[in-house]
Amino acid sequence: MKKVIIVFLFILALSAAYLLFYDVKKINPLASDNKRIESQIAEVKKLINKNSNYNNKIAFFIDMKIPSGKNRFFIYDLKSNKIIDKGLVAHGSGSETGVKGKLRFSNVPNSLSTSLGKYFIGNSYYGKFGKSYKLYGLDETNDNAFKRDIVFHYYYDVPYKEKDGYICNSYGCPMVNKKYFDRVSRLIDSSESDILMSIYY
């Protein structure tokens, strides 16, 4: 009888473990997205530790592996280590390859492409897209950002809510919905130090 109970308990434990693992997979199907952002967070924190001019509380992360119709612009609280807001963001038309879900990237002027790498967000100004922020590339992959007029701005054709498929493209700038831009803008304007933005793939 003892053996039967032990076998039963063992099977029960195995079943519980399987269900737990299955539920975790169901809850968190995008584990690869989490790994990508974790490595970017670690890099940004290293950069902040080396330079006190950068904001050590908030950073922005844009995951270009995520389809443009899904939230892929993340506002991250570096102190509590959690995403506190997210929204849609467009990529450059020059980054299209003709294969949906596959992008290319360029730092070349007039390529109309998104450039990967870390940026710091500079001063705001008012241009053809309204209020915008100058972006300064910190890596070899994006050090032409200022020369290319790559800025952070809004555009009314960018949807506010997630949708199936893909959204409009920019000329290489990270471009968001006006409503989302206003929230991000408040954070940038209230920051006494430069906020970092990491665009990765």
CSV table of C-alpha atoms in Angstrom, one decimal:
chain,number,residue,atom,x,y,z
A,1,MET,CA,0.0,0.0,0.0
A,2,LYS,CA,2.9,2.3,0.9
A,3,LYS,CA,4.4,1.7,-2.6
A,4,VAL,CA,1.1,2.6,-4.3
A,5,ILE,CA,0.9,5.8,-2.3
A,6,ILE,CA,4.5,6.8,-3.1
A,7,VAL,CA,4.0,6.1,-6.8
A,8,PHE,CA,0.8,8.1,-6.8
A,9,LEU,CA,2.5,11.0,-5.1
A,10,PHE,CA,5.4,10.8,-7.5
A,11,ILE,CA,3.0,10.9,-10.5
A,12,LEU,CA,1.1,13.8,-8.9
A,13,ALA,CA,4.3,15.8,-8.4
A,14,LEU,CA,5.3,15.2,-12.0
A,15,SER,CA,1.9,16.3,-13.2
A,16,ALA,CA,2.1,19.5,-11.0
A,17,ALA,CA,5.6,20.3,-12.3
A,18,TYR,CA,4.4,19.9,-15.9
A,19,LEU,CA,1.4,22.1,-15.5
A,20,LEU,CA,3.5,24.8,-13.7
A,21,PHE,CA,6.0,24.7,-16.6
A,22,TYR,CA,3.2,24.8,-19.2
A,23,ASP,CA,1.6,27.8,-17.4
A,24,VAL,CA,4.8,29.7,-17.3
A,25,LYS,CA,5.3,29.1,-21.1
A,26,LYS,CA,1.7,30.3,-21.7
A,27,ILE,CA,2.1,33.4,-19.5
A,28,ASN,CA,5.5,34.3,-20.9
A,29,PRO,CA,5.7,33.1,-24.5
A,30,LEU,CA,8.2,35.8,-25.5
A,31,ALA,CA,11.1,34.8,-23.3
A,32,SER,CA,13.6,35.6,-26.1
A,33,ASP,CA,12.3,39.3,-26.0
A,34,ASN,CA,13.0,39.4,-22.3
A,35,LYS,CA,16.6,38.1,-22.8
A,36,ARG,CA,17.2,40.7,-25.4
A,37,ILE,CA,16.0,43.6,-23.3
A,38,GLU,CA,17.9,42.3,-20.2
A,39,SER,CA,21.2,42.4,-22.1
A,40,GLN,CA,20.4,45.9,-23.3
A,41,ILE,CA,19.6,47.1,-19.8
A,42,ALA,CA,22.9,45.7,-18.5
A,43,GLU,CA,24.8,47.7,-21.3
A,44,VAL,CA,22.9,50.9,-20.6
A,45,LYS,CA,23.6,50.6,-16.8
A,46,LYS,CA,27.3,50.2,-17.6
A,47,LEU,CA,27.2,53.3,-19.7
A,48,ILE,CA,25.4,55.3,-17.0
A,49,ASN,CA,27.9,54.1,-14.3
A,50,LYS,CA,30.7,55.6,-16.5
A,51,ASN,CA,29.0,58.9,-17.2
A,52,SER,CA,27.1,60.9,-14.5
A,53,ASN,CA,25.5,63.0,-17.3
A,54,TYR,CA,23.0,60.2,-18.1
A,55,ASN,CA,19.8,59.7,-16.2
A,56,ASN,CA,20.1,56.7,-13.9
A,57,LYS,CA,16.4,56.3,-13.2
A,58,ILE,CA,14.8,56.0,-16.6
A,59,ALA,CA,15.9,54.6,-20.0
A,60,PHE,CA,14.0,53.8,-23.2
A,61,PHE,CA,14.4,50.6,-25.1
A,62,ILE,CA,13.1,49.8,-28.7
A,63,ASP,CA,13.1,46.1,-29.7
A,64,MET,CA,13.1,45.9,-33.5
A,65,LYS,CA,12.5,42.1,-33.5
A,66,ILE,CA,9.0,42.8,-32.4
A,67,PRO,CA,6.6,43.6,-35.3
A,68,SER,CA,5.7,47.3,-35.6
A,69,GLY,CA,2.0,46.6,-35.0
A,70,LYS,CA,2.9,45.5,-31.4
A,71,ASN,CA,4.2,47.5,-28.5
A,72,ARG,CA,8.0,47.6,-28.8
A,73,PHE,CA,9.0,51.0,-27.3
A,74,PHE,CA,9.6,50.4,-23.6
A,75,ILE,CA,10.0,52.9,-20.8
A,76,TYR,CA,12.1,51.2,-18.2
A,77,ASP,CA,12.5,52.1,-14.5
A,78,LEU,CA,16.2,51.4,-13.8
A,79,LYS,CA,15.7,51.6,-10.0
A,80,SER,CA,12.7,49.2,-9.6
A,81,ASN,CA,13.9,47.2,-12.7
A,82,LYS,CA,10.6,47.1,-14.5
A,83,ILE,CA,8.8,48.3,-17.6
A,84,ILE,CA,6.5,51.2,-16.6
A,85,ASP,CA,5.1,52.1,-20.0
A,86,LYS,CA,5.1,50.8,-23.6
A,87,GLY,CA,3.8,51.8,-27.0
A,88,LEU,CA,4.1,51.4,-30.8
A,89,VAL,CA,7.0,52.9,-32.7
A,90,ALA,CA,7.7,53.0,-36.4
A,91,HIS,CA,11.0,52.2,-38.1
A,92,GLY,CA,12.6,53.6,-41.2
A,93,SER,CA,11.2,52.7,-44.7
A,94,GLY,CA,14.8,51.9,-45.7
A,95,SER,CA,14.9,49.1,-43.2
A,96,GLU,CA,12.3,47.1,-45.1
A,97,THR,CA,13.7,44.1,-46.9
A,98,GLY,CA,10.6,42.9,-48.7
A,99,VAL,CA,10.3,40.1,-46.2
A,100,LYS,CA,7.8,40.8,-43.4
A,101,GLY,CA,9.5,40.6,-40.0
A,102,LYS,CA,13.0,40.9,-41.4
A,103,LEU,CA,14.7,44.3,-41.2
A,104,ARG,CA,18.0,45.7,-42.3
A,105,PHE,CA,19.7,48.7,-40.6
A,106,SER,CA,22.0,51.5,-41.8
A,107,ASN,CA,24.0,54.5,-40.5
A,108,VAL,CA,24.4,55.9,-44.0
A,109,PRO,CA,22.9,59.3,-44.8
A,110,ASN,CA,19.8,59.2,-47.1
A,111,SER,CA,19.3,55.5,-46.4
A,112,LEU,CA,16.0,56.2,-44.7
A,113,SER,CA,16.9,53.3,-42.4
A,114,THR,CA,16.8,52.8,-38.7
A,115,SER,CA,20.2,52.7,-37.0
A,116,LEU,CA,20.8,50.3,-34.2
A,117,GLY,CA,22.7,51.4,-31.1
A,118,LYS,CA,22.5,53.6,-28.0
A,119,TYR,CA,21.5,57.2,-28.2
A,120,PHE,CA,21.2,60.0,-25.7
A,121,ILE,CA,18.2,62.4,-26.1
A,122,GLY,CA,19.1,66.0,-26.6
A,123,ASN,CA,17.1,69.2,-26.7
A,124,SER,CA,13.7,69.6,-28.1
A,125,TYR,CA,12.8,71.9,-31.0
A,126,TYR,CA,9.8,72.5,-33.2
A,127,GLY,CA,10.1,71.4,-36.8
A,128,LYS,CA,7.9,69.9,-39.6
A,129,PHE,CA,6.6,67.2,-37.2
A,130,GLY,CA,5.9,69.6,-34.3
A,131,LYS,CA,7.9,69.1,-31.1
A,132,SER,CA,10.8,66.7,-31.6
A,133,TYR,CA,14.0,65.7,-29.8
A,134,LYS,CA,17.5,65.6,-31.3
A,135,LEU,CA,19.2,62.2,-31.0
A,136,TYR,CA,22.9,61.7,-30.6
A,137,GLY,CA,24.3,58.2,-31.5
A,138,LEU,CA,26.9,56.8,-29.1
A,139,ASP,CA,28.0,53.8,-31.2
A,140,GLU,CA,29.7,53.2,-34.6
A,141,THR,CA,26.4,51.9,-35.8
A,142,ASN,CA,24.5,55.2,-35.2
A,143,ASP,CA,27.1,58.0,-34.9
A,144,ASN,CA,25.7,59.7,-38.0
A,145,ALA,CA,22.3,60.2,-36.3
A,146,PHE,CA,22.6,63.9,-35.8
A,147,LYS,CA,24.0,64.5,-39.3
A,148,ARG,CA,21.1,62.4,-40.7
A,149,ASP,CA,18.5,64.4,-38.8
A,150,ILE,CA,17.4,61.3,-36.9
A,151,VAL,CA,15.1,62.6,-34.2
A,152,PHE,CA,12.4,61.4,-31.8
A,153,HIS,CA,9.0,62.7,-32.9
A,154,TYR,CA,5.3,61.9,-33.3
A,155,TYR,CA,3.2,61.3,-36.3
A,156,TYR,CA,-0.6,61.1,-36.4
A,157,ASP,CA,-0.7,58.0,-38.7
A,158,VAL,CA,1.1,55.9,-36.0
A,159,PRO,CA,-1.7,54.1,-34.1
A,160,TYR,CA,-2.1,54.4,-30.4
A,161,LYS,CA,-3.2,50.8,-29.8
A,162,GLU,CA,-1.7,47.5,-30.9
A,163,LYS,CA,-3.0,46.0,-34.1
A,164,ASP,CA,-2.4,42.9,-36.3
A,165,GLY,CA,0.2,43.4,-39.0
A,166,TYR,CA,2.4,46.4,-39.5
A,167,ILE,CA,2.2,50.2,-39.2
A,168,CYS,CA,3.5,53.1,-41.3
A,169,ASN,CA,7.2,53.8,-41.7
A,170,SER,CA,9.4,56.8,-40.9
A,171,TYR,CA,12.5,58.2,-42.7
A,172,GLY,CA,14.7,56.5,-40.1
A,173,CYS,CA,13.4,58.2,-37.0
A,174,PRO,CA,11.8,56.4,-34.0
A,175,MET,CA,8.3,57.8,-34.6
A,176,VAL,CA,5.4,57.3,-32.2
A,177,ASN,CA,1.7,58.2,-31.7
A,178,LYS,CA,1.0,61.8,-30.4
A,179,LYS,CA,-0.7,60.6,-27.3
A,180,TYR,CA,2.2,58.3,-26.4
A,181,PHE,CA,4.7,61.0,-27.4
A,182,ASP,CA,3.2,63.4,-24.9
A,183,ARG,CA,3.8,60.9,-22.0
A,184,VAL,CA,7.4,60.3,-23.1
A,185,SER,CA,7.9,64.0,-23.6
A,186,ARG,CA,6.9,64.8,-20.0
A,187,LEU,CA,9.6,62.4,-18.8
A,188,ILE,CA,12.3,63.9,-21.0
A,189,ASP,CA,11.4,67.5,-20.1
A,190,SER,CA,11.4,66.8,-16.4
A,191,SER,CA,14.7,65.0,-16.5
A,192,GLU,CA,17.8,67.0,-15.3
A,193,SER,CA,20.1,64.6,-17.1
A,194,ASP,CA,20.2,63.0,-20.6
A,195,ILE,CA,18.0,60.0,-21.0
A,196,LEU,CA,19.4,57.0,-22.9
A,197,MET,CA,17.6,55.2,-25.7
A,198,SER,CA,18.7,51.8,-27.0
A,199,ILE,CA,17.4,50.5,-30.3
A,200,TYR,CA,18.3,46.8,-30.8
A,201,TYR,CA,17.5,43.8,-32.9
